[in-house]
Amino acid sequence: MSRRIDIVEVGPRDGLQNDPANLTTSQKLEFIERLIECGVTRMESGSFVSPRAVPKMADSAEVFAGLNRSGAVRHIALALNEKGVRRAIDAKADEINFVLVAGEGFGQKNQGMSPQESADMLAQCAPLVHEAGIPLSATISVAFGDPYTGDIAKGVVGGLAAQAQRAGVGEVGIGDTIGVADPWLVEDRIEEIRLHAPDVFLRVHFHDTRNTGLANVAAAVKAGVDVVDASCGGIGGCPFAPAATGNVATEDVVYMLERAGFETGIELSKMIDTAKWLSGILGHDIPSSLVRAGMYDG
Ligand code: COA
Ligand code: ZN
């Protein structure tokens, strides 16, 4: 049997949080339904952050209330402080993804926290999530470089992952928020986390800002990572990162992995159609290569 790589679709959160379009709650719900029809089983469906900081996510509680919960889909809520975690629990999120930050500059701009303060906040919030019986994961943002304070010293990401493991986090995502990673650094970060936090599952979260996104996914999968974040159409980015661009496009990741013999459970032609539909409701072009090139049936 071929190896399975699980895709976590982040379009409804990372994808939409910085897009110029203002989708209605029902358009977001339609996007989520279409993604489920493509075979997505795990997705970040919204974030519980300050609506003043990220106005596009202000209706996440309404999005969660409107979800069709009949299938076996895990809807993840992103949070980065106690208020957000409490709101995510109230919204009946199936999983909470907590944002740790590896860089001081981005940490202050994005969430008003130093890296250590983000880890302390996780330790404070984790018991609430465990009591609610909800799986807890964490993504370490700017794990490869901070747009304000530069490279991340060796050991910082491993140290944060160790604190996440101690807080009972099951899965740690390594986030390249500003798209500065390269495949060799990806291997180093994976090794570092395995050394400091051997019990957590690993996930990777790449933005394709400098054309290294897919190469980074390939490096992570070669290093044994089984879970990859991606965004339909390749839309998105962080409002607090200058010149932010989208995540690796789900259909591009699925194409690469399935062509190489991995299984993702995602129907590529439907994902391409969904990305085209998304481009239509957003009212602008999207970065996806597969939307431009089309299917290859060779
Ligand atoms: N959900 C909703 N509102 C929240 C909130 C949350 N999770 N956390 C704080 N707030 C509200 C507070 O209630 C307060 O409201 P008020 O002014 O009406 O009283 C206001 O936001 C400011 O709260 P404060 O604790 O002083 O926060 P801050 O202004 O220092 O901002 C964050 C800190 C973390 C709330 C803010 O930076 C944030 O939400 N960032 C999100 C960034 C993001 O989502 N980035 C992309 C994904 S990584
Ligand atoms: Zn991101």
Tab-separated table of N, CA and C in Angstrom, residues 97-107 111 113-124 126 136-146 151-175 177 189-202:
chain	number	residue	atom	x	y	z
A	97	ASN	N	-5.835	24.643	17.198
A	97	ASN	CA	-4.446	24.824	16.771
A	97	ASN	C	-3.954	26.139	17.354
A	98	PHE	N	-3.004	26.026	18.272
A	98	PHE	CA	-2.500	27.185	18.996
A	98	PHE	C	-1.261	27.741	18.279
A	99	VAL	N	-1.152	29.070	18.212
A	99	VAL	CA	-0.016	29.674	17.499
A	99	VAL	C	1.108	30.043	18.468
A	100	LEU	N	2.212	29.330	18.338
A	100	LEU	CA	3.448	29.708	19.023
A	100	LEU	C	4.248	30.554	18.041
A	101	VAL	N	5.151	31.371	18.558
A	101	VAL	CA	5.918	32.201	17.631
A	101	VAL	C	7.408	32.071	17.946
A	102	ALA	N	8.215	31.899	16.885
A	102	ALA	CA	9.659	31.688	17.078
A	102	ALA	C	10.457	32.985	17.049
A	103	GLY	N	9.869	34.084	16.544
A	103	GLY	CA	10.621	35.339	16.402
A	103	GLY	C	10.027	36.451	17.245
A	104	GLU	N	10.900	37.276	17.822
A	104	GLU	CA	10.465	38.356	18.713
A	104	GLU	C	9.678	39.434	17.940
A	105	GLY	N	10.208	39.873	16.799
A	105	GLY	CA	9.589	40.979	16.065
A	105	GLY	C	8.189	40.623	15.586
A	106	PHE	N	8.077	39.479	14.919
A	106	PHE	CA	6.774	39.056	14.417
A	106	PHE	C	5.831	38.761	15.589
A	107	GLY	N	6.369	38.179	16.649
A	107	GLY	CA	5.541	37.857	17.818
A	107	GLY	C	4.854	39.089	18.369
A	111	GLN	N	0.880	39.093	17.686
A	111	GLN	CA	0.074	38.697	18.836
A	111	GLN	C	0.490	39.357	20.153
A	113	MET	N	3.277	39.203	21.781
A	113	MET	CA	3.947	38.261	22.684
A	113	MET	C	5.355	37.964	22.186
A	114	SER	N	6.255	37.715	23.142
A	114	SER	CA	7.579	37.187	22.795
A	114	SER	C	7.406	35.678	22.579
A	115	PRO	N	8.422	35.009	22.010
A	115	PRO	CA	8.316	33.545	21.876
A	115	PRO	C	8.014	32.860	23.209
A	116	GLN	N	8.716	33.259	24.279
A	116	GLN	CA	8.470	32.601	25.575
A	116	GLN	C	7.067	32.910	26.096
A	117	GLU	N	6.609	34.145	25.862
A	117	GLU	CA	5.233	34.465	26.300
A	117	GLU	C	4.200	33.629	25.551
A	118	SER	N	4.481	33.340	24.267
A	118	SER	CA	3.515	32.501	23.531
A	118	SER	C	3.497	31.083	24.107
A	119	ALA	N	4.682	30.586	24.520
A	119	ALA	CA	4.736	29.241	25.126
A	119	ALA	C	4.059	29.237	26.495
A	120	ASP	N	4.249	30.337	27.262
A	120	ASP	CA	3.579	30.436	28.568
A	120	ASP	C	2.067	30.485	28.382
A	121	MET	N	1.620	31.201	27.359
A	121	MET	CA	0.180	31.289	27.096
A	121	MET	C	-0.373	29.912	26.719
A	122	LEU	N	0.409	29.163	25.949
A	122	LEU	CA	-0.027	27.800	25.608
A	122	LEU	C	-0.170	26.957	26.884
A	123	ALA	N	0.830	27.053	27.774
A	123	ALA	CA	0.777	26.263	29.017
A	123	ALA	C	-0.451	26.643	29.850
A	124	GLN	N	-0.812	27.931	29.795
A	124	GLN	CA	-1.986	28.414	30.542
A	124	GLN	C	-3.296	27.906	29.915
A	126	ALA	N	-3.649	25.199	27.719
A	126	ALA	CA	-3.755	23.764	27.410
A	126	ALA	C	-4.721	23.019	28.339
A	136	LEU	N	-5.405	18.992	20.869
A	136	LEU	CA	-4.676	20.272	20.840
A	136	LEU	C	-3.425	20.120	19.979
A	137	SER	N	-3.299	21.008	19.006
A	137	SER	CA	-2.067	21.042	18.222
A	137	SER	C	-1.496	22.454	18.321
A	138	ALA	N	-0.297	22.635	17.808
A	138	ALA	CA	0.305	23.975	17.834
A	138	ALA	C	1.107	24.167	16.561
A	139	THR	N	1.080	25.377	16.051
A	139	THR	CA	1.937	25.707	14.908
A	139	THR	C	2.951	26.753	15.361
A	140	ILE	N	4.222	26.486	15.077
A	140	ILE	CA	5.275	27.444	15.421
A	140	ILE	C	5.453	28.369	14.226
A	141	SER	N	4.974	29.606	14.363
A	141	SER	CA	5.056	30.524	13.219
A	141	SER	C	6.456	31.122	13.115
A	142	VAL	N	6.743	31.658	11.967
A	142	VAL	CA	8.063	32.194	11.577
A	142	VAL	C	9.225	31.303	12.038
A	143	ALA	N	9.062	29.993	11.898
A	143	ALA	CA	10.064	29.034	12.388
A	143	ALA	C	11.357	29.065	11.568
A	144	PHE	N	11.320	29.706	10.392
A	144	PHE	CA	12.515	29.745	9.535
A	144	PHE	C	13.080	31.152	9.375
A	145	GLY	N	12.352	32.145	9.854
A	145	GLY	CA	12.826	33.515	9.704
A	145	GLY	C	11.702	34.474	10.052
A	146	ASP	N	12.106	35.589	10.687
A	146	ASP	CA	11.153	36.603	11.147
A	146	ASP	C	11.335	37.832	10.263
A	151	ASP	N	16.784	35.776	11.131
A	151	ASP	CA	16.882	34.326	11.285
A	151	ASP	C	16.611	33.880	12.726
A	152	ILE	N	16.140	32.658	12.831
A	152	ILE	CA	15.795	32.090	14.134
A	152	ILE	C	16.983	31.236	14.592
A	153	ALA	N	17.491	31.531	15.775
A	153	ALA	CA	18.683	30.803	16.259
A	153	ALA	C	18.356	29.323	16.449
A	154	LYS	N	19.377	28.503	16.210
A	154	LYS	CA	19.229	27.062	16.413
A	154	LYS	C	18.790	26.792	17.854
A	155	GLY	N	17.836	25.909	17.998
A	155	GLY	CA	17.388	25.557	19.350
A	155	GLY	C	16.091	26.223	19.769
A	156	VAL	N	15.754	27.374	19.143
A	156	VAL	CA	14.534	28.087	19.558
A	156	VAL	C	13.293	27.269	19.213
A	157	VAL	N	13.254	26.779	17.977
A	157	VAL	CA	12.077	26.011	17.534
A	157	VAL	C	11.982	24.701	18.325
A	158	GLY	N	13.121	24.049	18.529
A	158	GLY	CA	13.125	22.811	19.333
A	158	GLY	C	12.653	23.067	20.751
A	159	GLY	N	13.089	24.203	21.328
A	159	GLY	CA	12.690	24.550	22.693
A	159	GLY	C	11.185	24.792	22.788
A	160	LEU	N	10.628	25.469	21.800
A	160	LEU	CA	9.181	25.711	21.803
A	160	LEU	C	8.416	24.391	21.649
A	161	ALA	N	8.937	23.523	20.774
A	161	ALA	CA	8.272	22.223	20.571
A	161	ALA	C	8.306	21.404	21.861
A	162	ALA	N	9.420	21.490	22.591
A	162	ALA	CA	9.517	20.747	23.863
A	162	ALA	C	8.472	21.250	24.855
A	163	GLN	N	8.285	22.581	24.886
A	163	GLN	CA	7.280	23.142	25.805
A	163	GLN	C	5.869	22.739	25.361
A	164	ALA	N	5.664	22.659	24.041
A	164	ALA	CA	4.358	22.206	23.534
A	164	ALA	C	4.119	20.757	23.949
A	165	GLN	N	5.151	19.947	23.828
A	165	GLN	CA	5.008	18.533	24.221
A	165	GLN	C	4.642	18.435	25.713
A	166	ARG	N	5.313	19.243	26.531
A	166	ARG	CA	5.027	19.222	27.975
A	166	ARG	C	3.592	19.675	28.266
A	167	ALA	N	3.060	20.551	27.409
A	167	ALA	CA	1.690	21.038	27.607
A	167	ALA	C	0.647	20.048	27.082
A	168	GLY	N	1.103	18.931	26.539
A	168	GLY	CA	0.161	17.913	26.064
A	168	GLY	C	-0.309	18.124	24.634
A	169	VAL	N	0.481	18.868	23.864
A	169	VAL	CA	0.153	19.062	22.442
A	169	VAL	C	0.491	17.775	21.685
A	170	GLY	N	-0.421	17.329	20.831
A	170	GLY	CA	-0.200	16.077	20.112
A	170	GLY	C	0.568	16.246	18.815
A	171	GLU	N	0.389	17.400	18.187
A	171	GLU	CA	1.002	17.613	16.867
A	171	GLU	C	1.568	19.023	16.796
A	172	VAL	N	2.787	19.132	16.305
A	172	VAL	CA	3.414	20.451	16.143
A	172	VAL	C	3.623	20.719	14.656
A	173	GLY	N	3.143	21.867	14.220
A	173	GLY	CA	3.357	22.296	12.840
A	173	GLY	C	4.532	23.250	12.785
A	174	ILE	N	5.385	23.082	11.779
A	174	ILE	CA	6.515	24.001	11.611
A	174	ILE	C	6.094	24.991	10.531
A	175	GLY	N	5.941	26.255	10.939
A	175	GLY	CA	5.347	27.231	10.028
A	175	GLY	C	6.363	28.177	9.410
A	177	THR	N	5.883	31.192	7.873
A	177	THR	CA	4.877	32.236	7.671
A	177	THR	C	5.231	33.185	6.526
A	189	ARG	N	15.282	21.665	10.788
A	189	ARG	CA	14.244	21.984	11.781
A	189	ARG	C	13.524	20.706	12.227
A	190	ILE	N	13.286	19.810	11.293
A	190	ILE	CA	12.603	18.555	11.633
A	190	ILE	C	13.466	17.757	12.608
A	191	GLU	N	14.751	17.688	12.299
A	191	GLU	CA	15.682	16.971	13.198
A	191	GLU	C	15.697	17.597	14.586
A	192	GLU	N	15.714	18.940	14.592
A	192	GLU	CA	15.768	19.670	15.869
A	192	GLU	C	14.525	19.354	16.722
A	193	ILE	N	13.370	19.359	16.092
A	193	ILE	CA	12.152	19.076	16.864
A	193	ILE	C	12.149	17.625	17.332
A	194	ARG	N	12.584	16.738	16.482
A	194	ARG	CA	12.600	15.315	16.885
A	194	ARG	C	13.513	15.096	18.096
A	195	LEU	N	14.586	15.876	18.145
A	195	LEU	CA	15.528	15.752	19.258
A	195	LEU	C	14.913	16.271	20.558
A	196	HIS	N	14.245	17.438	20.474
A	196	HIS	CA	13.730	18.094	21.688
A	196	HIS	C	12.326	17.625	22.076
A	197	ALA	N	11.546	17.177	21.103
A	197	ALA	CA	10.147	16.813	21.384
A	197	ALA	C	9.806	15.525	20.635
A	198	PRO	N	10.436	14.416	21.058
A	198	PRO	CA	10.319	13.179	20.276
A	198	PRO	C	8.910	12.588	20.214
A	199	ASP	N	8.012	13.028	21.122
A	199	ASP	CA	6.684	12.388	21.161
A	199	ASP	C	5.626	13.076	20.306
A	200	VAL	N	5.922	14.264	19.765
A	200	VAL	CA	4.877	14.942	18.989
A	200	VAL	C	4.897	14.469	17.528
A	201	PHE	N	3.719	14.444	16.940
A	201	PHE	CA	3.636	14.235	15.495
A	201	PHE	C	4.010	15.554	14.828
A	202	LEU	N	4.546	15.457	13.624
A	202	LEU	CA	4.961	16.673	12.931
A	202	LEU	C	4.044	17.000	11.759
